[in-house]
mmCIF file of C-alpha atoms in Angstrom:
data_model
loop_
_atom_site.group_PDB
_atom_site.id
_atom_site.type_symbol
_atom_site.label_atom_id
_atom_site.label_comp_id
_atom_site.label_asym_id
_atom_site.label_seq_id
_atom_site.Cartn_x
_atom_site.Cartn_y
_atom_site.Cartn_z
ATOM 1 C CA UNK A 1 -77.032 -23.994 9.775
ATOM 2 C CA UNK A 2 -78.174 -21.164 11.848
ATOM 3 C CA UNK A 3 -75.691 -18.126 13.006
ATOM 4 C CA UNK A 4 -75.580 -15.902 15.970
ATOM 5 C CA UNK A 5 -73.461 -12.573 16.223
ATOM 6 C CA UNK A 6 -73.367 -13.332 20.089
ATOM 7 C CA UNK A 7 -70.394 -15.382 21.788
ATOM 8 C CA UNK A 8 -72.569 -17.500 22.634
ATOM 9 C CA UNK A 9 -76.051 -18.948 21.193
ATOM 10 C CA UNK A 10 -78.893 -18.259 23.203
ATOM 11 C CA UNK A 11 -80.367 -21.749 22.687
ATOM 12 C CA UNK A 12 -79.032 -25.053 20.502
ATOM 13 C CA UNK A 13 -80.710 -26.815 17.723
ATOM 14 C CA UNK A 14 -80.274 -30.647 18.408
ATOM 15 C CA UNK A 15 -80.913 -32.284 14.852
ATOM 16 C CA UNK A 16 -81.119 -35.367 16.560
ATOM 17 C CA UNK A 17 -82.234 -37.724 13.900
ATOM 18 C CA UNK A 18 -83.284 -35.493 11.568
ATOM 19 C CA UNK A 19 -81.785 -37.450 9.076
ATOM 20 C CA UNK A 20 -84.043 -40.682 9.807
ATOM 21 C CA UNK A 21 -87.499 -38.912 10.897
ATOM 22 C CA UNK A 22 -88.750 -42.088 11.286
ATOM 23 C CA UNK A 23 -86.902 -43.265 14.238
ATOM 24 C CA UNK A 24 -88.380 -40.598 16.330
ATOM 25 C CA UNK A 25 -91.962 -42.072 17.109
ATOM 26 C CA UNK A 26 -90.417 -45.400 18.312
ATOM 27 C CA UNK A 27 -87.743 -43.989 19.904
ATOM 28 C CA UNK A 28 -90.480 -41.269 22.016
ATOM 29 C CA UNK A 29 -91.862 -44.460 22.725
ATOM 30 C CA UNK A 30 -89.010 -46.528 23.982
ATOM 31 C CA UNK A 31 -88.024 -43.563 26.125
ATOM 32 C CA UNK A 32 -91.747 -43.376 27.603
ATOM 33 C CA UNK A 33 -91.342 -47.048 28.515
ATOM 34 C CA UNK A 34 -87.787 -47.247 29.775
ATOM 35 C CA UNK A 35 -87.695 -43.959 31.262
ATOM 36 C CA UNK A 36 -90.216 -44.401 34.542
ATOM 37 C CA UNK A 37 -88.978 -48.709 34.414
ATOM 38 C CA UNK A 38 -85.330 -46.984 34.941
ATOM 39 C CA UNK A 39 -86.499 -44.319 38.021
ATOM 40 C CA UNK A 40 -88.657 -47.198 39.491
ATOM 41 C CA UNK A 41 -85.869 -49.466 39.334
ATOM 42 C CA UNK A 42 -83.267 -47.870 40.882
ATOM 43 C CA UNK A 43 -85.431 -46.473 43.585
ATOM 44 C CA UNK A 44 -86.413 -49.713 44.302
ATOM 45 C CA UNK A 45 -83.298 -50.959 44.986
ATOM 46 C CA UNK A 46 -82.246 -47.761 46.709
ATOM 47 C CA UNK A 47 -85.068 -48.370 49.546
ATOM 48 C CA UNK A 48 -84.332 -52.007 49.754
ATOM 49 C CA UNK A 49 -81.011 -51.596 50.536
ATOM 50 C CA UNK A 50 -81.659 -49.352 52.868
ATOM 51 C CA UNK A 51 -84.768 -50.930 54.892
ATOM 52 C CA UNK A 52 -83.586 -54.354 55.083
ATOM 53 C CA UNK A 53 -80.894 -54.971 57.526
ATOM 54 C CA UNK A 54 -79.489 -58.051 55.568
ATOM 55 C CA UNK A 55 -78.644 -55.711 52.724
ATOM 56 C CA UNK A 56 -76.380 -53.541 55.120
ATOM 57 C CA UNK A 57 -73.091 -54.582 53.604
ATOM 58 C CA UNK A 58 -70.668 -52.453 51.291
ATOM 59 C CA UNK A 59 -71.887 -54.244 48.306
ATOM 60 C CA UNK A 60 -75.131 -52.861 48.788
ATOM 61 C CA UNK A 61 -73.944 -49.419 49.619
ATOM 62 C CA UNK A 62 -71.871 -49.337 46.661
ATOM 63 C CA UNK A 63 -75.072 -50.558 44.859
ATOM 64 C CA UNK A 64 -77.312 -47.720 46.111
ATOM 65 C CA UNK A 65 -75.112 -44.813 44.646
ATOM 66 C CA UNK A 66 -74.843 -46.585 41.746
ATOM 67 C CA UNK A 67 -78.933 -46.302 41.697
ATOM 68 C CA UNK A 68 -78.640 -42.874 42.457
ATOM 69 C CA UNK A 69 -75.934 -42.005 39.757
ATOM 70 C CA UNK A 70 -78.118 -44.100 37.064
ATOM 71 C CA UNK A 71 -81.277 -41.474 38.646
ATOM 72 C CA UNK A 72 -79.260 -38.354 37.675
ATOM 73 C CA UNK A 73 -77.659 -39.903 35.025
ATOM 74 C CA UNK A 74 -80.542 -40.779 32.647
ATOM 75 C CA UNK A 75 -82.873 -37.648 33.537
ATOM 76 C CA UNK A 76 -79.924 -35.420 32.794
ATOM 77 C CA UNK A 77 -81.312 -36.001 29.296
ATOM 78 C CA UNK A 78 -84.088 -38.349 29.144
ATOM 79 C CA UNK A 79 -87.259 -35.428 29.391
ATOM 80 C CA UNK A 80 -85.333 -32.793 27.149
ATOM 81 C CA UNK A 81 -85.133 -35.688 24.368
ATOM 82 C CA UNK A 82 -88.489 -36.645 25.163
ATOM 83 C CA UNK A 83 -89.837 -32.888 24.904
ATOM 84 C CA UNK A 84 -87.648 -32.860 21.335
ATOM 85 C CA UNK A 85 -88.917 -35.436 19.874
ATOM 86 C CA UNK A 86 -92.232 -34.567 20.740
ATOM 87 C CA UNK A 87 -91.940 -31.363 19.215
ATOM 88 C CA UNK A 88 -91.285 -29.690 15.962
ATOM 89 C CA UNK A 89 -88.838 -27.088 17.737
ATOM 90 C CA UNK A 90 -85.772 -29.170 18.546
ATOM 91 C CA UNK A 91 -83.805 -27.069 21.006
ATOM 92 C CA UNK A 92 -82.449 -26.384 24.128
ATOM 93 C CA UNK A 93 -81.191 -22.932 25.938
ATOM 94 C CA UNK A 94 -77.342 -22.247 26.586
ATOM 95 C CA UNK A 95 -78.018 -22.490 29.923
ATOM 96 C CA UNK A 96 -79.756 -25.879 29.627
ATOM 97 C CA UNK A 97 -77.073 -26.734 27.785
ATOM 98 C CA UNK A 98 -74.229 -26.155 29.938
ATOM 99 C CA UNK A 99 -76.323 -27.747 33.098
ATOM 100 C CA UNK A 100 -76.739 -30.937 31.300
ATOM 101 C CA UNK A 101 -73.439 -30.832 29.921
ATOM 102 C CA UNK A 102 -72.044 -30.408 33.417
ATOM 103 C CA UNK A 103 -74.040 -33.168 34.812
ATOM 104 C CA UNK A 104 -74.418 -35.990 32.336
ATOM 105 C CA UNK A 105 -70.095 -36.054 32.280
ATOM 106 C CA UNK A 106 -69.725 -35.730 36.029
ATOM 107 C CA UNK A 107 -72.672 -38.615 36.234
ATOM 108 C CA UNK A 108 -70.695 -40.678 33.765
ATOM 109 C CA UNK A 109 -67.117 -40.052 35.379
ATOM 110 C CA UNK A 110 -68.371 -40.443 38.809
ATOM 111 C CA UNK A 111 -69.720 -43.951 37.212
ATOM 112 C CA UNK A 112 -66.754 -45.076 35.856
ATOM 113 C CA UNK A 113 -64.880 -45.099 38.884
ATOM 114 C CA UNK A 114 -68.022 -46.563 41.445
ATOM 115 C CA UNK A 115 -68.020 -49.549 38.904
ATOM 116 C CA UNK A 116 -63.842 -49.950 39.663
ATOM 117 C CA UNK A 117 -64.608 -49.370 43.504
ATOM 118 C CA UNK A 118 -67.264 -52.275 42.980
ATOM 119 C CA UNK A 119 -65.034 -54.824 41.886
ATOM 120 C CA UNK A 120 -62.399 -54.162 44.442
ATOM 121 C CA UNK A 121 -65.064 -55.243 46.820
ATOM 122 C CA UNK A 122 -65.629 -58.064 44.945
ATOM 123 C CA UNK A 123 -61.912 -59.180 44.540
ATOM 124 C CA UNK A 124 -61.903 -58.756 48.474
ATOM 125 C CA UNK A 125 -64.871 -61.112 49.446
ATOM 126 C CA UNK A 126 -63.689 -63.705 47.197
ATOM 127 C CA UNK A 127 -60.220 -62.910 46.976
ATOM 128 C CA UNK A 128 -59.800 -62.066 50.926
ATOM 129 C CA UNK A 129 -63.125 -62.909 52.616
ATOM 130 C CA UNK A 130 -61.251 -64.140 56.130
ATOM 131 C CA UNK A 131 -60.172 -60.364 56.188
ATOM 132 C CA UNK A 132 -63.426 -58.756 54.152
ATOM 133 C CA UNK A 133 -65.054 -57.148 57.000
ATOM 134 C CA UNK A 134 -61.950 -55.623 58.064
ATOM 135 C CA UNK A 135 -60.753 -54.545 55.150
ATOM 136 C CA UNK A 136 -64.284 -53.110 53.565
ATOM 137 C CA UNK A 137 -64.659 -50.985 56.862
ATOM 138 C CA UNK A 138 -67.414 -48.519 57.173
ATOM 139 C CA UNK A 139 -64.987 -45.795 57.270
ATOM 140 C CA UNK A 140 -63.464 -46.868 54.185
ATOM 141 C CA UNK A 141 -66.153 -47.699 52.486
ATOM 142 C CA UNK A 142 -66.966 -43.919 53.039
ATOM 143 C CA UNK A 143 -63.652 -42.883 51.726
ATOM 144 C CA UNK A 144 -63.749 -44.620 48.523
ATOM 145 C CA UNK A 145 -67.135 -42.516 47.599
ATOM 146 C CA UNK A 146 -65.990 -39.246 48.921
ATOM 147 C CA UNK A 147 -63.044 -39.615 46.880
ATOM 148 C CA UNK A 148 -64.761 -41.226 43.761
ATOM 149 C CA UNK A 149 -67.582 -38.432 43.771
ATOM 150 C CA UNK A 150 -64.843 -35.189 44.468
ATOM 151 C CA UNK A 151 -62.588 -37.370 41.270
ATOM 152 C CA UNK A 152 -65.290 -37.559 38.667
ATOM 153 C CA UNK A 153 -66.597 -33.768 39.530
ATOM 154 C CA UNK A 154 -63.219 -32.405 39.201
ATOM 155 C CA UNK A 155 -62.147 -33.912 35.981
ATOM 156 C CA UNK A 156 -65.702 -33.478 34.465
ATOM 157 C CA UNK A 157 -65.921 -29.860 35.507
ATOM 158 C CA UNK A 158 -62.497 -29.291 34.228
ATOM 159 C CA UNK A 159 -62.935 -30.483 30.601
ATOM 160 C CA UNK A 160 -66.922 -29.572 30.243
ATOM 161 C CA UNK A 161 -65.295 -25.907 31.378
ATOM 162 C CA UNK A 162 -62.161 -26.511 28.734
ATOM 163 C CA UNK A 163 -64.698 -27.575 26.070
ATOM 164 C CA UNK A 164 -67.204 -24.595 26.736
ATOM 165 C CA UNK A 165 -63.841 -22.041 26.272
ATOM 166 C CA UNK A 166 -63.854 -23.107 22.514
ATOM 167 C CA UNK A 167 -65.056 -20.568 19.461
ATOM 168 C CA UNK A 168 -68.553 -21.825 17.904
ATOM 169 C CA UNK A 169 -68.422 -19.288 15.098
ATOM 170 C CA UNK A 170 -72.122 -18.808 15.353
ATOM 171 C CA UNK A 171 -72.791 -22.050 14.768
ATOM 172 C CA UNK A 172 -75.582 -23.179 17.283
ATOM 173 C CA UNK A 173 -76.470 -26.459 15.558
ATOM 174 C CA UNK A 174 -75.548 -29.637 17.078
ATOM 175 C CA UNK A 175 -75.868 -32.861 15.009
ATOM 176 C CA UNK A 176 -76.831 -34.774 18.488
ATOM 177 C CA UNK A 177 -79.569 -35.706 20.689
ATOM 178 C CA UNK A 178 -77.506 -33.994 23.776
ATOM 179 C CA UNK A 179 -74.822 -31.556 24.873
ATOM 180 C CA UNK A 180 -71.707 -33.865 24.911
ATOM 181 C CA UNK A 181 -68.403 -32.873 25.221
ATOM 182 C CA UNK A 182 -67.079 -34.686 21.932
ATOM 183 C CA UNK A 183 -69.961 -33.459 19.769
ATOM 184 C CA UNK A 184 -69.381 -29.694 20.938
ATOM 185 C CA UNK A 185 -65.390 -30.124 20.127
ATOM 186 C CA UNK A 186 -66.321 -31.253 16.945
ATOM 187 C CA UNK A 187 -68.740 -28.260 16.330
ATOM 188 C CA UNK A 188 -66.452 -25.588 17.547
ATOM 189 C CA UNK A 189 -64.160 -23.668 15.197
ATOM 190 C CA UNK A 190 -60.523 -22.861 15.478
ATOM 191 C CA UNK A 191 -57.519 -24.839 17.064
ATOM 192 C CA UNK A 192 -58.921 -28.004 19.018
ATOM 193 C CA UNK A 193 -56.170 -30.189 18.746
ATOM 194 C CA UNK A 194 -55.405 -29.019 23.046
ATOM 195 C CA UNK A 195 -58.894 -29.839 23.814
ATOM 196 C CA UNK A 196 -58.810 -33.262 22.152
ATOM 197 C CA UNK A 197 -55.733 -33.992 23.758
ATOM 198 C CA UNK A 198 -57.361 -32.892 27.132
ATOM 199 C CA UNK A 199 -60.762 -34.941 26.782
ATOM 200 C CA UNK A 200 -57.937 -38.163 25.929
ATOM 201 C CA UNK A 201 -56.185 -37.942 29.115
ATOM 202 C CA UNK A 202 -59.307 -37.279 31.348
ATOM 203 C CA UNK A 203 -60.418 -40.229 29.348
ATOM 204 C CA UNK A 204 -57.055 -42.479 30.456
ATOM 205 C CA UNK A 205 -57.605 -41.457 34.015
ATOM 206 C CA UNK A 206 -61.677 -41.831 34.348
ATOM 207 C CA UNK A 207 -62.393 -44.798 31.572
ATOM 208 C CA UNK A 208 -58.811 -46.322 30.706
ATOM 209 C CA UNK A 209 -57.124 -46.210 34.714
ATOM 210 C CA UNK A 210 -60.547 -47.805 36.375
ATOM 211 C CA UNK A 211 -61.034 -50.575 33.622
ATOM 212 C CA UNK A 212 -57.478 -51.942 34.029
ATOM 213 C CA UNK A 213 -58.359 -51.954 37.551
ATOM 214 C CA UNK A 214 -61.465 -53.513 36.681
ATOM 215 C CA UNK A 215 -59.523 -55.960 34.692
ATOM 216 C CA UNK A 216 -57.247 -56.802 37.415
ATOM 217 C CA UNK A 217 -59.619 -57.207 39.947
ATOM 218 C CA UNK A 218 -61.371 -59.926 37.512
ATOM 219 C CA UNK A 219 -57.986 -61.506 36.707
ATOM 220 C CA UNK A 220 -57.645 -62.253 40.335
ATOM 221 C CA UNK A 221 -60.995 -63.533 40.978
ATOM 222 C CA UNK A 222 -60.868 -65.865 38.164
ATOM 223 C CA UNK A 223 -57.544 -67.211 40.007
ATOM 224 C CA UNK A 224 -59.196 -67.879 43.227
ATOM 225 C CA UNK A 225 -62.875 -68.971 42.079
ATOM 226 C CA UNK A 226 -60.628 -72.114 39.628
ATOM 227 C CA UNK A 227 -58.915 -72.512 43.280
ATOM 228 C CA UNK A 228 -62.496 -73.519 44.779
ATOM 229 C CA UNK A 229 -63.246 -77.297 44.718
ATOM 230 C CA UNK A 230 -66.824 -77.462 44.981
ATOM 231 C CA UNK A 231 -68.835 -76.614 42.129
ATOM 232 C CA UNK A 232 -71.443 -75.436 44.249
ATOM 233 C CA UNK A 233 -68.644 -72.898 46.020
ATOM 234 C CA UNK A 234 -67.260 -71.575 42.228
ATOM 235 C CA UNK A 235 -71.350 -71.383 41.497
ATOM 236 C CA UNK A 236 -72.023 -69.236 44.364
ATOM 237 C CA UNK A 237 -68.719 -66.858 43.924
ATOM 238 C CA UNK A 238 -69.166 -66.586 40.254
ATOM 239 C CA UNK A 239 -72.746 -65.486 40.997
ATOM 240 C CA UNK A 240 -71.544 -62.659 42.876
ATOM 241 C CA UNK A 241 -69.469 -60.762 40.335
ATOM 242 C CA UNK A 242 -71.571 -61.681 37.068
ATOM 243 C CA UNK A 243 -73.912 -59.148 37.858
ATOM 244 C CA UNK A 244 -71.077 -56.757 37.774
ATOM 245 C CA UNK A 245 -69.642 -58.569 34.865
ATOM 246 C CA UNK A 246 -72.596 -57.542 32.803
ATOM 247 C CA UNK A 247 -73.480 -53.973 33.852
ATOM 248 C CA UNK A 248 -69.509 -52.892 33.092
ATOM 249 C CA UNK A 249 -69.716 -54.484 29.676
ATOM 250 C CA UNK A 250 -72.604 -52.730 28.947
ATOM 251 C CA UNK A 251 -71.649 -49.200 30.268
ATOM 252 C CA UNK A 252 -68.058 -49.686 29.551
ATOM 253 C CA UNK A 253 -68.354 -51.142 25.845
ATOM 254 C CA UNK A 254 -70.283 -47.759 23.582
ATOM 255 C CA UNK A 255 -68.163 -45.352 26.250
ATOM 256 C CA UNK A 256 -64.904 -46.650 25.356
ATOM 257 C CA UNK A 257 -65.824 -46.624 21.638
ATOM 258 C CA UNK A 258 -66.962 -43.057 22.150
ATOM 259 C CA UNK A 259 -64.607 -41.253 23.859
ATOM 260 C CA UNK A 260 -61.205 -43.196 23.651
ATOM 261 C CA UNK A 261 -60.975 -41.875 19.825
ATOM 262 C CA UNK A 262 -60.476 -38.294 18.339
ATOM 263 C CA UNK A 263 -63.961 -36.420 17.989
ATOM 264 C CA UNK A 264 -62.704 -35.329 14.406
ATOM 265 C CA UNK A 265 -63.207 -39.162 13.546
ATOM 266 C CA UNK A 266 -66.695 -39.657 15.223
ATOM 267 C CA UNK A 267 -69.476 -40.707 12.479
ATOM 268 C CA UNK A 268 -72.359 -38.766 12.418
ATOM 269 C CA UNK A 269 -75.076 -41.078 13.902
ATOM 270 C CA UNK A 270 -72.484 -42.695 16.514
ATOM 271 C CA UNK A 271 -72.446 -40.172 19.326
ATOM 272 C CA UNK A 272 -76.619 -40.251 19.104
ATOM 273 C CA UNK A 273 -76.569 -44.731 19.424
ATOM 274 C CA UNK A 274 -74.079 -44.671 21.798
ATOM 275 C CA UNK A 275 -75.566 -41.749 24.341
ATOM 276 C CA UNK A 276 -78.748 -43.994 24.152
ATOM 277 C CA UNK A 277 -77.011 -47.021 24.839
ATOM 278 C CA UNK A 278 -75.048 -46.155 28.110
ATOM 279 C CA UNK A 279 -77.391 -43.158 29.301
ATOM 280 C CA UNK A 280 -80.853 -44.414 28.930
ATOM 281 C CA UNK A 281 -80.918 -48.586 28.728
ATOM 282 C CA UNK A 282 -77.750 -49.092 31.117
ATOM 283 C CA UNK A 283 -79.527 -47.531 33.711
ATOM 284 C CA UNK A 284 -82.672 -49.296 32.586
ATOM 285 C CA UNK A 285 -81.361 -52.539 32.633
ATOM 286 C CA UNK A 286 -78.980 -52.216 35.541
ATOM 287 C CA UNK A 287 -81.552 -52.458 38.601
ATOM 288 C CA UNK A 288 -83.244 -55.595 37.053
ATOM 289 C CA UNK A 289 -79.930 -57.171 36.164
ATOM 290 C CA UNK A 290 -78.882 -56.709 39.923
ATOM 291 C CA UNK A 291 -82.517 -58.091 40.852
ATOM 292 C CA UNK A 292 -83.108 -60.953 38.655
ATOM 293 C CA UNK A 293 -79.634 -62.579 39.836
ATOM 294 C CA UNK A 294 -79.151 -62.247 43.262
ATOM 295 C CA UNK A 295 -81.459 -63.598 45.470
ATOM 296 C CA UNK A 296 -81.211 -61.437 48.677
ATOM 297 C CA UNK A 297 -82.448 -58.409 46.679
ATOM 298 C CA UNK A 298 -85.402 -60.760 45.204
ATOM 299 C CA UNK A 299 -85.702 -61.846 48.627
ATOM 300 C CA UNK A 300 -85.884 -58.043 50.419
ATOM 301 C CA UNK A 301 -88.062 -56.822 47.748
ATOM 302 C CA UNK A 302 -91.044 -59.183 48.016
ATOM 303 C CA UNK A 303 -90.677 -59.048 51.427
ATOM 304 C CA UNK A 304 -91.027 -55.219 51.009
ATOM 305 C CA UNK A 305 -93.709 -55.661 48.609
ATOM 306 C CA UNK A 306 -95.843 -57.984 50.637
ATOM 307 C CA UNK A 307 -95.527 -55.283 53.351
ATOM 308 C CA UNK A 308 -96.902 -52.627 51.491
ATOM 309 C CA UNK A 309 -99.977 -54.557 50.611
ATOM 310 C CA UNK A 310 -100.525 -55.796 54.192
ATOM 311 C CA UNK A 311 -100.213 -52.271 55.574
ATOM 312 C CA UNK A 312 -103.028 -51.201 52.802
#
């Protein structure tokens, strides 16, 4: 373990796997692969949405910063683990440290609460649709991000700020692949029972408050779609919301597990599975889960597609 008389380290050792050396070749792979399918993805949809009038609708909005958080999201961290586990020197500067620290937790706060604000809209479409386009206003569409982004950088800044106040002893090892905010609690020395108890109520608000929402919204649907009589009309609304369905199962699921516990209890190789899991194949998988089930994003993209090689 390497010391430092400074307050602070001048760079981080991230062990990473160090303990299982032969996960990083096929995990340097994986991330070569997924990385650029995850950036293409998203910016895919992101133009889409944007060029083709029929996706003009606050589902699709709400679907384009999703994109965009998903962009920041994964390259927060993607080329720094790429760079480490290409190389023998497996570090990063204070100062990259505290950047990605600051942005991977306002990415994945900022998340949380888009993916509650998504299934609001769906709850009023199917729940509501006579009153849909009044209700899911422009304006208020508008509102819900402003508030949602200025929410998830305020608690985020607060508690990676909190968590960067803590002691490190000297210590500038971290047994991760990332700066996290549970990992460095765990690292740091003296009392960290207030910052634990900190990073579990920013948890209740950002992951706990917006599930139950989440929940709720779902409850409600589920209500109204058994209420359809055609099985055609319960086809079509189900097919709206399992997209959703999925992606918050898969970015919900590892951050829950994560960050709804104390970090003094987090196993060693957990943080590293679970930062994988909902930073680097949620994002991958969320543009072609979106895609590959709804047919008016199918639809715009060939048609955007077939454009681009006409033009040529």
């Amino acid at each position: 373990m390497s010391l430092s008389n400074e307050s602070h380290p001048e760079e981080f050792i991230l062990l990473g796997f160090a303990n299982h050396p032969w996960l990083e070749l096929p995990l340097f792979i994986i991330l070569l692969i997924t990385y650029p399918m995850a950036m293409m993805g998203n910016i895919a949809i992101i133009v889409v949405s944007k060029v083709d009038p029929r996706l003009h609708s606050p589902m699709y909005f709400f679907l384009t910063n999703l994109s965009f958080l998903d962009m920041c999201y994964t390259t927060s961290i993607v080329p720094q683990m790429l760079y480490n586990l290409e190389s023998s020197k497996k570090t990063i500067t204070y100062t990259g440290c505290i950047i990605q620290l600051y942005v991977f937790h306002i990415m994945g706060g900022t998340e949380c609460l888009l993916l509650a604000i998504m299934s609001f809209d769906r709850y009023v479409a199917i729940c509501r649709p006579l009153h849909y386009t009044l209700i899911m206003n422009q304006r208020l569409c508008i509102l819900l991000v402003s508030i949602m982004w200025l929410t998830g950088v305020i608690f985020a800044f607060s508690e990676a700020t909190l968590t960067l106040q803590l002691p490190l002893c000297g210590i500038n090892t971290l047994d991760h692949l990332l700066c996290e905010i549970p990992v460095l609690i765990k690292t740091a020395c003296g009392e960290k029972e207030a910052n634990e108890l900190a990073l579990s109520v920013v948890c209740i608000f950002i992951l706990a408050v917006p599930l139950c929402l989440i929940l709720a919204s779902y409850a409600s649907i589920g209500r109204a779609v058994l209420k359809i009589k055609s099985s055609e009309g319960r086809k079509k609304a189900f097919g709206t919301c399992s997209s959703h369905l999925i992606v918050v199962s898969l970015f919900y699921g590892p951050a829950i597990s994560m960050y709804l516990q104390p970090p003094s209890s987090i196993t060693r190789d957990q943080p590293k599975f679970m930062a994988l899991f909902y930073a680097v194949m949620t994002p991958t998988l969320n543009p072609f889960i979106y895609t590959l089930r709804n047919k008016d994003v199918k639809g715009a993209l060939g048609k955007l597609l077939k454009s681009i090689f006409n033009f040529r």
